[in-house]
PDB file of C-alpha atoms in Angstrom:
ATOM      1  CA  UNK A   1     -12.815 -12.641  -5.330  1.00 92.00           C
ATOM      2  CA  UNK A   2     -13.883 -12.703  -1.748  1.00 93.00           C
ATOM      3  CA  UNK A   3     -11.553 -10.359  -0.618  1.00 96.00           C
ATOM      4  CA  UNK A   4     -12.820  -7.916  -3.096  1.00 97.00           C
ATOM      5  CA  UNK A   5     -14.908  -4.837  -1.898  1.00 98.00           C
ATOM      6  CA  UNK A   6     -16.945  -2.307  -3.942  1.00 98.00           C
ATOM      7  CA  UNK A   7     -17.157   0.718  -2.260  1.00 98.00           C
ATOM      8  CA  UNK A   8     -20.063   3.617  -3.099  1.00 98.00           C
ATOM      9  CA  UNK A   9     -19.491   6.978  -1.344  1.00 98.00           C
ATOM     10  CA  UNK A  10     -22.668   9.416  -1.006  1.00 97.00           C
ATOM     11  CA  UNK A  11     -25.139   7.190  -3.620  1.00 97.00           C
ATOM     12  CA  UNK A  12     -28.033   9.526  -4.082  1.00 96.00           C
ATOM     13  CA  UNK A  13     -30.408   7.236  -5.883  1.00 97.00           C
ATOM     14  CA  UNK A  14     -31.022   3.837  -4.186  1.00 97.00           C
ATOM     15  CA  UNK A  15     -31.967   2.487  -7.460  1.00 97.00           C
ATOM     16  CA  UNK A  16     -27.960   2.347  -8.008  1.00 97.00           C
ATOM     17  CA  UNK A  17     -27.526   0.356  -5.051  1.00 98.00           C
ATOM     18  CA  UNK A  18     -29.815  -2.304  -6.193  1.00 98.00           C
ATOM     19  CA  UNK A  19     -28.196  -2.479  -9.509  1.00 98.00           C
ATOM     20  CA  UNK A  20     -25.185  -2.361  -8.067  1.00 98.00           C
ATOM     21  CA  UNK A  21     -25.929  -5.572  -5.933  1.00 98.00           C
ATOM     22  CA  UNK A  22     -27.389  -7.265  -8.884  1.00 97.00           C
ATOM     23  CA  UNK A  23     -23.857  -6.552 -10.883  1.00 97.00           C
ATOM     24  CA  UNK A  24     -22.330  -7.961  -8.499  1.00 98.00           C
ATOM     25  CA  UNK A  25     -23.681 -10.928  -8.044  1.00 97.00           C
ATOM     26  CA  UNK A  26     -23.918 -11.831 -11.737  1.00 97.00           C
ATOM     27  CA  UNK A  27     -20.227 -11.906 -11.490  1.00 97.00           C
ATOM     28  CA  UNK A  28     -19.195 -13.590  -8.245  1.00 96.00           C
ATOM     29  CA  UNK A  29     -18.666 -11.217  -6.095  1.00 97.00           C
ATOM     30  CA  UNK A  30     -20.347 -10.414  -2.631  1.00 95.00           C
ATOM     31  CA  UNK A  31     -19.249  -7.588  -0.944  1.00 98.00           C
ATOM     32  CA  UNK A  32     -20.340  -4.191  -0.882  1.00 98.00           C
ATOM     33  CA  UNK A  33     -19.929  -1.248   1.098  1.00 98.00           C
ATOM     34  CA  UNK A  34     -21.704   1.796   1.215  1.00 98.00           C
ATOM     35  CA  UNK A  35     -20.382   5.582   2.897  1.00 98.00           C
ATOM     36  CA  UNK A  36     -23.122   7.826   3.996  1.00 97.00           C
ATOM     37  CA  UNK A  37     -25.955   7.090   1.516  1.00 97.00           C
ATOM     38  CA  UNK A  38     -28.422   9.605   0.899  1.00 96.00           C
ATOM     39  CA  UNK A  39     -31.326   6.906   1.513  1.00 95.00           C
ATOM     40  CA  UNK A  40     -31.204   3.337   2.559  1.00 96.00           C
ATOM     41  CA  UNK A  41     -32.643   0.801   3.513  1.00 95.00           C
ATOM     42  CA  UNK A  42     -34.739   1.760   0.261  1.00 96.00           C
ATOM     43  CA  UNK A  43     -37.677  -0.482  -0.965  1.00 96.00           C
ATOM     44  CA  UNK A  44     -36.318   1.192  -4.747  1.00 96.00           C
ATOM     45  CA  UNK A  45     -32.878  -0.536  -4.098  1.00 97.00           C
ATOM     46  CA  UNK A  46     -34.502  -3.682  -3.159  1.00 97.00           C
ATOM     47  CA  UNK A  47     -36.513  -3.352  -6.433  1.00 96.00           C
ATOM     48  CA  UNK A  48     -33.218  -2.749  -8.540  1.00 97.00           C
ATOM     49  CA  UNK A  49     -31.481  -5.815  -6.442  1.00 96.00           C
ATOM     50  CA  UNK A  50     -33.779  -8.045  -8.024  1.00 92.00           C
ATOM     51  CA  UNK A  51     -32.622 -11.367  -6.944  1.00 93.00           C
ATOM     52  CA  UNK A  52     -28.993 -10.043  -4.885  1.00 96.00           C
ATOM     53  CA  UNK A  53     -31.537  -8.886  -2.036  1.00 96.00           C
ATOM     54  CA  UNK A  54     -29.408 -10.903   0.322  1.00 97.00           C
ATOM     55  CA  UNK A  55     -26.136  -9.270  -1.027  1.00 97.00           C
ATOM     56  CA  UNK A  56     -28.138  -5.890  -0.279  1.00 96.00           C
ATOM     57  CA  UNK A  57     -28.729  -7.109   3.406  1.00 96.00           C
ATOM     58  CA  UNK A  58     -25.018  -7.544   4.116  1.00 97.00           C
ATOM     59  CA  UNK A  59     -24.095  -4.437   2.778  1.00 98.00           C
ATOM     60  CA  UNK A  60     -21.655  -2.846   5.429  1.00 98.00           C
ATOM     61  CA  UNK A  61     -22.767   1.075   5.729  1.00 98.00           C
ATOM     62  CA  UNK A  62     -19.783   3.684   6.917  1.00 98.00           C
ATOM     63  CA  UNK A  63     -19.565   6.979   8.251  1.00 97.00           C
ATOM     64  CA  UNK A  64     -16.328   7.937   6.237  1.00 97.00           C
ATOM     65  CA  UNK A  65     -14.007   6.640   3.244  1.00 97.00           C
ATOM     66  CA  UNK A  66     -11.112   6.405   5.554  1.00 96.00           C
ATOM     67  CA  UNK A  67     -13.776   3.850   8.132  1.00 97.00           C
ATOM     68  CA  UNK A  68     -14.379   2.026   4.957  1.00 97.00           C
ATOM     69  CA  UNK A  69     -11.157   1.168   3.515  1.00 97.00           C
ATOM     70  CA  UNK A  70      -9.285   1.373   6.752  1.00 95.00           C
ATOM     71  CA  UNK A  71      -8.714  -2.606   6.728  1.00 95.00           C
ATOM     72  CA  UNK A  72      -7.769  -2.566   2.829  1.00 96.00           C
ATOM     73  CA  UNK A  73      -3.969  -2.748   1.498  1.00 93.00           C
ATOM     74  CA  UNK A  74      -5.002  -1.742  -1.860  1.00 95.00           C
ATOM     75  CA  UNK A  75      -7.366   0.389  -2.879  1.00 97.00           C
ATOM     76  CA  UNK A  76      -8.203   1.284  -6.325  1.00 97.00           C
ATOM     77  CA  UNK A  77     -10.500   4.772  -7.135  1.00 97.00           C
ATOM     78  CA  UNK A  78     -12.701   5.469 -10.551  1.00 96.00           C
ATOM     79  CA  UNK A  79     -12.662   8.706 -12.009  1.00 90.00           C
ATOM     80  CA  UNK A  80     -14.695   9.935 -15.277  1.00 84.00           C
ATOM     81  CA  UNK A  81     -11.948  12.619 -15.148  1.00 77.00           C
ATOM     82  CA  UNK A  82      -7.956  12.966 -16.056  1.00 73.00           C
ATOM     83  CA  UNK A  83      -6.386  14.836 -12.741  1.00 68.00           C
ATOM     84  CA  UNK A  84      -3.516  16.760 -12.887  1.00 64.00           C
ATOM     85  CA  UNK A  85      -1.581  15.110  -9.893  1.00 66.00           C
ATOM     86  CA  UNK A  86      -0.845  11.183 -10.104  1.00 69.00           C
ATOM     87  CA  UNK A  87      -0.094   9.122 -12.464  1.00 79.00           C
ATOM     88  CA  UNK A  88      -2.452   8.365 -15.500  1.00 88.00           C
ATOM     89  CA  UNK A  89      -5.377   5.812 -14.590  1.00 92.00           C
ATOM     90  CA  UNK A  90      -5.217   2.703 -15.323  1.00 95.00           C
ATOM     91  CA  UNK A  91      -7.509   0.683 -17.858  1.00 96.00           C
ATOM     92  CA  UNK A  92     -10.353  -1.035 -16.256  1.00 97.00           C
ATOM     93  CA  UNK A  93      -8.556  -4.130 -16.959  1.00 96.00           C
ATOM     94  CA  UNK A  94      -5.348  -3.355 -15.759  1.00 96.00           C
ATOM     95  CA  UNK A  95      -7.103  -2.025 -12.164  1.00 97.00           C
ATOM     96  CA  UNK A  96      -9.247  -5.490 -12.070  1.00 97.00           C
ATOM     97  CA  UNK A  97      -5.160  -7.201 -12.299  1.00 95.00           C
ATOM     98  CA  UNK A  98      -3.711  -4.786  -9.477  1.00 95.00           C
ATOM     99  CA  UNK A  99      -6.968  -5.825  -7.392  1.00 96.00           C
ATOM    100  CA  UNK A 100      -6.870  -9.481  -7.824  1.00 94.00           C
ATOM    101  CA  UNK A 101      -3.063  -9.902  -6.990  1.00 92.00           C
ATOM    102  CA  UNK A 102      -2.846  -7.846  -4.366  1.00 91.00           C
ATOM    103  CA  UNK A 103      -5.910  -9.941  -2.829  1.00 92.00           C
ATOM    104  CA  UNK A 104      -4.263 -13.025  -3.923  1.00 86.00           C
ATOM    105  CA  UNK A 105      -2.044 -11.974  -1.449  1.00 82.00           C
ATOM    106  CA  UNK A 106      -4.562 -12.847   1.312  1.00 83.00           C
ATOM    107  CA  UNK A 107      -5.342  -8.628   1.831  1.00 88.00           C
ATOM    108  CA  UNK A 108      -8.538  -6.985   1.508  1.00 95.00           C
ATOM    109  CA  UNK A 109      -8.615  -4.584  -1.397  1.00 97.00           C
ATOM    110  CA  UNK A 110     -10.956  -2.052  -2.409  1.00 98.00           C
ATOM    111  CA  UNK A 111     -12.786  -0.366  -5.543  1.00 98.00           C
ATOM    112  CA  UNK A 112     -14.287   2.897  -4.661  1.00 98.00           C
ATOM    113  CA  UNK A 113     -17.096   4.706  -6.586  1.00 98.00           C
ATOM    114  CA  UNK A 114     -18.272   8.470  -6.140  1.00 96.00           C
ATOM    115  CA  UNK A 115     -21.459   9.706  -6.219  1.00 95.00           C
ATOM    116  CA  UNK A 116     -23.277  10.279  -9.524  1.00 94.00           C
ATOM    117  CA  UNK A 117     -22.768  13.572  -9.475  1.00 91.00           C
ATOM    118  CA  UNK A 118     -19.760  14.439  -8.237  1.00 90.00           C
ATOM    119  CA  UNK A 119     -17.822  11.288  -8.395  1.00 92.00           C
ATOM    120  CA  UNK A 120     -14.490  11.273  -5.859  1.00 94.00           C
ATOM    121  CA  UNK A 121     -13.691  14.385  -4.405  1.00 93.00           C
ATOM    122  CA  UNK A 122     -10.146  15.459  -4.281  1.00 90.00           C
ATOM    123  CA  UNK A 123      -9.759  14.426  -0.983  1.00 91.00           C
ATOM    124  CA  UNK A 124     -10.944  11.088  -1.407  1.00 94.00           C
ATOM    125  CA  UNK A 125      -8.980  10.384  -4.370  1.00 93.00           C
ATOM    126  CA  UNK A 126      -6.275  10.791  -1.983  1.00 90.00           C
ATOM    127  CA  UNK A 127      -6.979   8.076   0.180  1.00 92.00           C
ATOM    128  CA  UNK A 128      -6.894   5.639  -3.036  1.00 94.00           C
ATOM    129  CA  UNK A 129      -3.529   4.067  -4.148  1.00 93.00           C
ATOM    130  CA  UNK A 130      -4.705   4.515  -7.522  1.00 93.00           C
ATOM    131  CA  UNK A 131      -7.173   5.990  -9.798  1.00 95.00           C
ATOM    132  CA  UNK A 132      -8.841   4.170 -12.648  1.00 96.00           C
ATOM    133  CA  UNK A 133     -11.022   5.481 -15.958  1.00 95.00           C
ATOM    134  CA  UNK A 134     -13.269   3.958 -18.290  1.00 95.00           C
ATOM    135  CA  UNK A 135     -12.022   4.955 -21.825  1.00 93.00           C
ATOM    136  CA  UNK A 136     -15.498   6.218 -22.984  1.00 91.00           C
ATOM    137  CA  UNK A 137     -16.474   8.591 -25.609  1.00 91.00           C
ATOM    138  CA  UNK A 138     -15.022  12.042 -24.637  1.00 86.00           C
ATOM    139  CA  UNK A 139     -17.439  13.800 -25.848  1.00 88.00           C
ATOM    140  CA  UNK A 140     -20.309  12.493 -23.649  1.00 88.00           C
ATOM    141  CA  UNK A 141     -18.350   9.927 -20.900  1.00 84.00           C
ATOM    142  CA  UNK A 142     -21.003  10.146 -18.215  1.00 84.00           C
ATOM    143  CA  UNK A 143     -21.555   6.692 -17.032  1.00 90.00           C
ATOM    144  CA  UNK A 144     -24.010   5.604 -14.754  1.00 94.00           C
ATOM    145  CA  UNK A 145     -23.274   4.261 -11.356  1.00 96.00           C
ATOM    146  CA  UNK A 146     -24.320   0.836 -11.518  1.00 96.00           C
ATOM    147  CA  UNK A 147     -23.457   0.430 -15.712  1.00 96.00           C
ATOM    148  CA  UNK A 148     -19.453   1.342 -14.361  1.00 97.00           C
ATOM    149  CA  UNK A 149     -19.759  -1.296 -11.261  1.00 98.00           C
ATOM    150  CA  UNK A 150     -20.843  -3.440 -14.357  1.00 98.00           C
ATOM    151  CA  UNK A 151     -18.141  -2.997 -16.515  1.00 98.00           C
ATOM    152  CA  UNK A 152     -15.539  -3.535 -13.140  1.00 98.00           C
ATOM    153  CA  UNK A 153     -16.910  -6.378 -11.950  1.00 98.00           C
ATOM    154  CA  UNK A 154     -16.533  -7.972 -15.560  1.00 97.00           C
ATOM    155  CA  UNK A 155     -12.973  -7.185 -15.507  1.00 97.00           C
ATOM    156  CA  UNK A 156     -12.390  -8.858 -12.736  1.00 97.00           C
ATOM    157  CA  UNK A 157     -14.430 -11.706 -13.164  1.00 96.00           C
ATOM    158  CA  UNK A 158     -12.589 -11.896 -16.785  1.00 95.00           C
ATOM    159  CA  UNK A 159      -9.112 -11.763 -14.819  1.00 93.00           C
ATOM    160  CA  UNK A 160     -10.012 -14.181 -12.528  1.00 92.00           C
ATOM    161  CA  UNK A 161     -10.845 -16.669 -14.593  1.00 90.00           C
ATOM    162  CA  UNK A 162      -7.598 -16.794 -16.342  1.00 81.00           C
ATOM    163  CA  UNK A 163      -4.651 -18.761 -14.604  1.00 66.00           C
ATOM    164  CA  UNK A 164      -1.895 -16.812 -13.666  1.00 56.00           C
ATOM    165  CA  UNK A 165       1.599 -17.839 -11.727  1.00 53.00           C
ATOM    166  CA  UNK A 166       1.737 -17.651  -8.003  1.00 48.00           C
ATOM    167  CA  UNK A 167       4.827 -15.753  -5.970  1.00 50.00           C
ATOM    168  CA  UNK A 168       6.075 -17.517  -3.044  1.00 45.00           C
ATOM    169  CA  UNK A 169       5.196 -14.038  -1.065  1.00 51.00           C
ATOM    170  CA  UNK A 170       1.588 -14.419  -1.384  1.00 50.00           C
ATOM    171  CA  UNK A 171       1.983 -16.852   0.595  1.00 53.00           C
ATOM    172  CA  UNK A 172       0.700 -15.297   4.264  1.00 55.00           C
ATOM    173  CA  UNK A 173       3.023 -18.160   5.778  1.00 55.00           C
ATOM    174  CA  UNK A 174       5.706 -17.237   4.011  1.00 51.00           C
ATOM    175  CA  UNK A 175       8.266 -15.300   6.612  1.00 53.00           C
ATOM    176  CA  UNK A 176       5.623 -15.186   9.396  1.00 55.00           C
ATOM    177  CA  UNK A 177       3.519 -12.625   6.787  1.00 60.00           C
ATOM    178  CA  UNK A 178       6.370  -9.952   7.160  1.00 70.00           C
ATOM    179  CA  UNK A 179       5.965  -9.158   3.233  1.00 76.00           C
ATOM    180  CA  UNK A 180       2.334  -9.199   3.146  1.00 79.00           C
ATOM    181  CA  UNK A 181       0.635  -5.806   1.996  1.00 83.00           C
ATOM    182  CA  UNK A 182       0.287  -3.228   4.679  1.00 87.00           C
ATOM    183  CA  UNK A 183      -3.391  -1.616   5.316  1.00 87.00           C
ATOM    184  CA  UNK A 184      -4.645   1.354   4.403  1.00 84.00           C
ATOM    185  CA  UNK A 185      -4.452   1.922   7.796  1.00 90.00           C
ATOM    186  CA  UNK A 186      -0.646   1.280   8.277  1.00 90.00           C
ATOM    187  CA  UNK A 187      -0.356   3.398   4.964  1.00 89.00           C
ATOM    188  CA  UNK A 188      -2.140   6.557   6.592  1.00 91.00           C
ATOM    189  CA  UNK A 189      -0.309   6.021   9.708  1.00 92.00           C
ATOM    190  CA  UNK A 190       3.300   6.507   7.807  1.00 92.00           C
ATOM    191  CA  UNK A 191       1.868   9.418   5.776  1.00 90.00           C
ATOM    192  CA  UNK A 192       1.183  11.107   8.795  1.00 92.00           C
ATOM    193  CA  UNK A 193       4.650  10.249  10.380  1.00 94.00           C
ATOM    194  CA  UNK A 194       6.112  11.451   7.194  1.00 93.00           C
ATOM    195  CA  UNK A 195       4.579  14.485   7.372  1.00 90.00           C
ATOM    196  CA  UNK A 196       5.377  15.072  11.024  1.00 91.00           C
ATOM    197  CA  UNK A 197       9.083  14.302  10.484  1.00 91.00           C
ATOM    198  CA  UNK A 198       9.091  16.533   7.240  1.00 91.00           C
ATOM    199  CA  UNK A 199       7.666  19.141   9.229  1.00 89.00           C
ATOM    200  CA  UNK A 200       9.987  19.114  11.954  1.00 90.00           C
ATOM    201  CA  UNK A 201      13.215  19.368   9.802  1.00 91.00           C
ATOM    202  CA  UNK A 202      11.445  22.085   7.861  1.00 89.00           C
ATOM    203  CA  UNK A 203      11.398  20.789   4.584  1.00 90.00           C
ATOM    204  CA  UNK A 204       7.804  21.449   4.557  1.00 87.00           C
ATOM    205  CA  UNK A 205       5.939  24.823   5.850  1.00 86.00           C
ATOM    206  CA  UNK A 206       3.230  23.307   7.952  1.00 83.00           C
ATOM    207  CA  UNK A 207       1.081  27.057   6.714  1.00 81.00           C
ATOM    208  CA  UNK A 208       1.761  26.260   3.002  1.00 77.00           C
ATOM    209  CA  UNK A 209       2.483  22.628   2.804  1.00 70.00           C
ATOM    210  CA  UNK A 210       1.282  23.325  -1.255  1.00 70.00           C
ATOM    211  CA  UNK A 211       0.786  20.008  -3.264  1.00 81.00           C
ATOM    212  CA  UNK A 212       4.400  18.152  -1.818  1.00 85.00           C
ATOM    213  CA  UNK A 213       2.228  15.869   0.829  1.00 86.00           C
ATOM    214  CA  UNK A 214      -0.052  14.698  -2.187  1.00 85.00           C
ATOM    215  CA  UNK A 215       2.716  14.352  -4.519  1.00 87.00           C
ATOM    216  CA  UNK A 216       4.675  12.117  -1.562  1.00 89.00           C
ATOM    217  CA  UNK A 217       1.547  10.113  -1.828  1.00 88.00           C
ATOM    218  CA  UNK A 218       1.385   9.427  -5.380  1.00 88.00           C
ATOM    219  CA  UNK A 219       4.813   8.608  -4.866  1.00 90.00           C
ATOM    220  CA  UNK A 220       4.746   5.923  -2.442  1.00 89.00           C
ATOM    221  CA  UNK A 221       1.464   4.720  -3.606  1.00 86.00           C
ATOM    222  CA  UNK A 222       3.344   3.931  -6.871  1.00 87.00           C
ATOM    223  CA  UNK A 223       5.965   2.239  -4.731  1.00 87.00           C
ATOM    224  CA  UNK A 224       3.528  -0.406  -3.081  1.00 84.00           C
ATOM    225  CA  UNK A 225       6.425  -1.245  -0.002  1.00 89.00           C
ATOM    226  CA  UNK A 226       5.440  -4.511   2.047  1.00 86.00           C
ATOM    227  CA  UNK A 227       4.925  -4.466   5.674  1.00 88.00           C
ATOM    228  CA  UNK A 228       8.844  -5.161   6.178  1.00 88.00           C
ATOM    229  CA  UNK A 229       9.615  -2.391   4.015  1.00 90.00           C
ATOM    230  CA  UNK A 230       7.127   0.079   5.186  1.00 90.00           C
ATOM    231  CA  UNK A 231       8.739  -0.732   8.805  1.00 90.00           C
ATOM    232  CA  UNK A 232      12.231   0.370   7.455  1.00 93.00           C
ATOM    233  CA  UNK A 233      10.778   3.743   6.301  1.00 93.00           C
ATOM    234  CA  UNK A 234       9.252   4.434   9.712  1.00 92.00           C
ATOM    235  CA  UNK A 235      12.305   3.418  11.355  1.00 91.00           C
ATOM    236  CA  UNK A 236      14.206   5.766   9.121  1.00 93.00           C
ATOM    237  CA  UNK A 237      11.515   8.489   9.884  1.00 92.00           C
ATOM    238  CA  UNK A 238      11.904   7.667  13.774  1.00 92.00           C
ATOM    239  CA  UNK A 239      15.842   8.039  13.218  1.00 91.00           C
ATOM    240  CA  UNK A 240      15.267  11.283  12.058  1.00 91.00           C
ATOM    241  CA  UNK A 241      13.335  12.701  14.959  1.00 88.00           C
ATOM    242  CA  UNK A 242      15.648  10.976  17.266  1.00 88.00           C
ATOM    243  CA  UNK A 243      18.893  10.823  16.288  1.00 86.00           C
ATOM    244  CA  UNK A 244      20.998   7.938  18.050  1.00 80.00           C
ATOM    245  CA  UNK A 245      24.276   8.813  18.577  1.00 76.00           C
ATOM    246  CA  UNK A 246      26.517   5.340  18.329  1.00 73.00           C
ATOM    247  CA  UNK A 247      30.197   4.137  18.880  1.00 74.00           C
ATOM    248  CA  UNK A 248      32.161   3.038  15.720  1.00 74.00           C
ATOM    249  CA  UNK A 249      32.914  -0.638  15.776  1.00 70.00           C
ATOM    250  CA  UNK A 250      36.390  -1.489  16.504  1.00 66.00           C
ATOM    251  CA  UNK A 251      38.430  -4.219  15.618  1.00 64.00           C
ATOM    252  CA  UNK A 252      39.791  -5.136  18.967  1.00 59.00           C
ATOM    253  CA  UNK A 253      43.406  -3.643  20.504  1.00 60.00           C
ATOM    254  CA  UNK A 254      46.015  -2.966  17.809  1.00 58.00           C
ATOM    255  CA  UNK A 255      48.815  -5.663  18.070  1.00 58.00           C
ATOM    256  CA  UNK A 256      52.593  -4.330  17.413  1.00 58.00           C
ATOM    257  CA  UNK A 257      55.767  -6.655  17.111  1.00 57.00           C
ATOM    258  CA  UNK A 258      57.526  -7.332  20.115  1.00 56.00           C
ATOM    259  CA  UNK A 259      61.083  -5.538  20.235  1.00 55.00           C
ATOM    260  CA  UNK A 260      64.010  -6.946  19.755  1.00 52.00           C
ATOM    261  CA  UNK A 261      65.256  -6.378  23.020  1.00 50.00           C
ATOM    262  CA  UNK A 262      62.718  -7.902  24.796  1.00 49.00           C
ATOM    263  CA  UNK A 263      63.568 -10.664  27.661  1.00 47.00           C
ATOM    264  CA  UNK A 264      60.670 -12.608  25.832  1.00 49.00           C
ATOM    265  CA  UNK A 265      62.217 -12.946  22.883  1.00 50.00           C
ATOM    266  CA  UNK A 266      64.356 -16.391  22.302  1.00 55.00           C
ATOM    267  CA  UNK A 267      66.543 -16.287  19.451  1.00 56.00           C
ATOM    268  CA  UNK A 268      67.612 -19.315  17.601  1.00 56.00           C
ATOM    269  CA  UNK A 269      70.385 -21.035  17.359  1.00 57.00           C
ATOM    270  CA  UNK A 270      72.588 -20.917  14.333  1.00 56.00           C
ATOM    271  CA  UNK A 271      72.207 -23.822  11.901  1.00 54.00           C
ATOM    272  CA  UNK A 272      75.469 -25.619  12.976  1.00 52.00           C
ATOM    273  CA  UNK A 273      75.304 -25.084  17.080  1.00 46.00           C
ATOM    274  CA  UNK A 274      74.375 -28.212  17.819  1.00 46.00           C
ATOM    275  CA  UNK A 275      77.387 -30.080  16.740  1.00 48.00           C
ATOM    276  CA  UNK A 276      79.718 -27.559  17.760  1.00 46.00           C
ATOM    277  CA  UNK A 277      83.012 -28.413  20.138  1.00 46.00           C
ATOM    278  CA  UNK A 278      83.101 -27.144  23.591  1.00 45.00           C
ATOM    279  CA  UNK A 279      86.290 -24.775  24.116  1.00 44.00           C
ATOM    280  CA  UNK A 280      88.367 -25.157  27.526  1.00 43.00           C
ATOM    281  CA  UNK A 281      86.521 -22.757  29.169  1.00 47.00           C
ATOM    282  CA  UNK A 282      83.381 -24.169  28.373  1.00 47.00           C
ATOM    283  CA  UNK A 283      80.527 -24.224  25.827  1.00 44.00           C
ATOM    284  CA  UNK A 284      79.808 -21.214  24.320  1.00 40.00           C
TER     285      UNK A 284
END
């Protein structure tokens, strides 16, 4: 649970930054960050904190999504809406599961929240691995801000809670922590060398790159590689841009049976030569 973050990007009220604090707190958690918020410190949000005014304190504040998530390797993205790209979102309780074993995995993950009135951009929905909904009534699904870090925080607090198996690759030690997640970080860095190799074989018009770069995303996301893995798809990438040109393995020089009139070559005898008489003019 410690290496869970909530994320809120442009809160407008700070009323539902206190709250948010307080939900958090109720259910074990501790860490919240907060991208470009429209006001605070806020003596309102300290008001709506209630008793999580310390949580409030600590509260991390970010310029950007990217600065905010930068150090996760799993970052999960609410969304009061269905969007045509990507897969479908998950459950709340499903996206409290993908959280908690990717952090079992000793990585940082993430759970980002839009503003109230906007909620993620498109752009921002990018950045997340996946997106996740709360099945509410469709005919009126607007959820308030600190009500939806509620119902998360539950989830996971719910999930938690309930004993589950352990891999041997969430383990950090396991293989010097060459299968661990890789950072969101790591993750933009390959989508950008993706890009710039897909770019420079042509496969993608760098004027009209259309929806393929987003759709690569989803792709991958979906995917989750480990570090190790993650390295062989750069390495493949870097291949690509510069081709290396190697020698075919041989087995060695070809061998080919002496001939049979070579000096080398000593015949044997028949099976009867060695008791056979000598002749006047001598052995034969």
């Amino acid at each position: 649970m410690n290496s869970i973050v909530f994320v809120l990007v442009g809160t407008q009220h700070p009323g539902n930054i206190g709250s948010a604090a307080r939900a958090l707190l109720v259910m074990g958690l501790a860490r919240l960050r907060l991208v470009r918020p429209h006001r605070f410190p806020d003596e309102h949000a300290d008001a709506m904190a209630s008793g999580a005014v310390d949580l409030l304190r600590r509260a991390e504040v970010y310029d950007s999504l990217d600065a905010a998530v930068e150090d996760c390797a799993w970052v999960v993205g609410t969304s009061a809406r269905v969007r045509y790209l990507g897969d479908e979102p998950l459950l709340p309780e499903a996206a409290a599961r993908s959280l908690l074993d990717a952090a079992g995995k000793g990585a940082t993950v993430a759970l980002v929240f839009g503003c109230e009135r906007t909620g993620l951009t498109n752009e921002e929905a990018d950045r997340c691995h996946r997106l996740t909904m709360v099945p509410a009534n469709p005919e009126y699904s607007s959820l308030n801000l600190a009500a939806a870090v509620q119902i998360y925080a539950w989830e996971l607090r719910r999930a938690a809670i309930t004993p589950q198996p352990v891999a041997a690759r969430s383990d950090e030690t396991f293989m010097k922590g060459r299968f661990r997640a890789p950072t969101m970080e790591q993750m933009e860095q390959f989508f950008e060398h993706l890009e710039r190799t897909l770019i420079g074989t042509g496969f993608i018009d760098p004027t009209n790159p259309r929806l393929l770069t987003r759709r690569l995303r989803t792709l991958f996301n979906r995917a989750r590689p480990d570090l190790n893995e993650l390295n062989i798809l750069r390495g493949i990438l870097t291949s690509v841009e510069k081709p290396k040109h190697r020698t075919p393995r041989t087995k060695g020089p070809a061998r080919t049976p002496p001939s049979a009139s070579s000096a080398s070559v000593r015949r044997p005898p028949p099976p009867d030569a060695a008791g056979a008489p000598e002749t006047a003019d001598g052995p034969e």
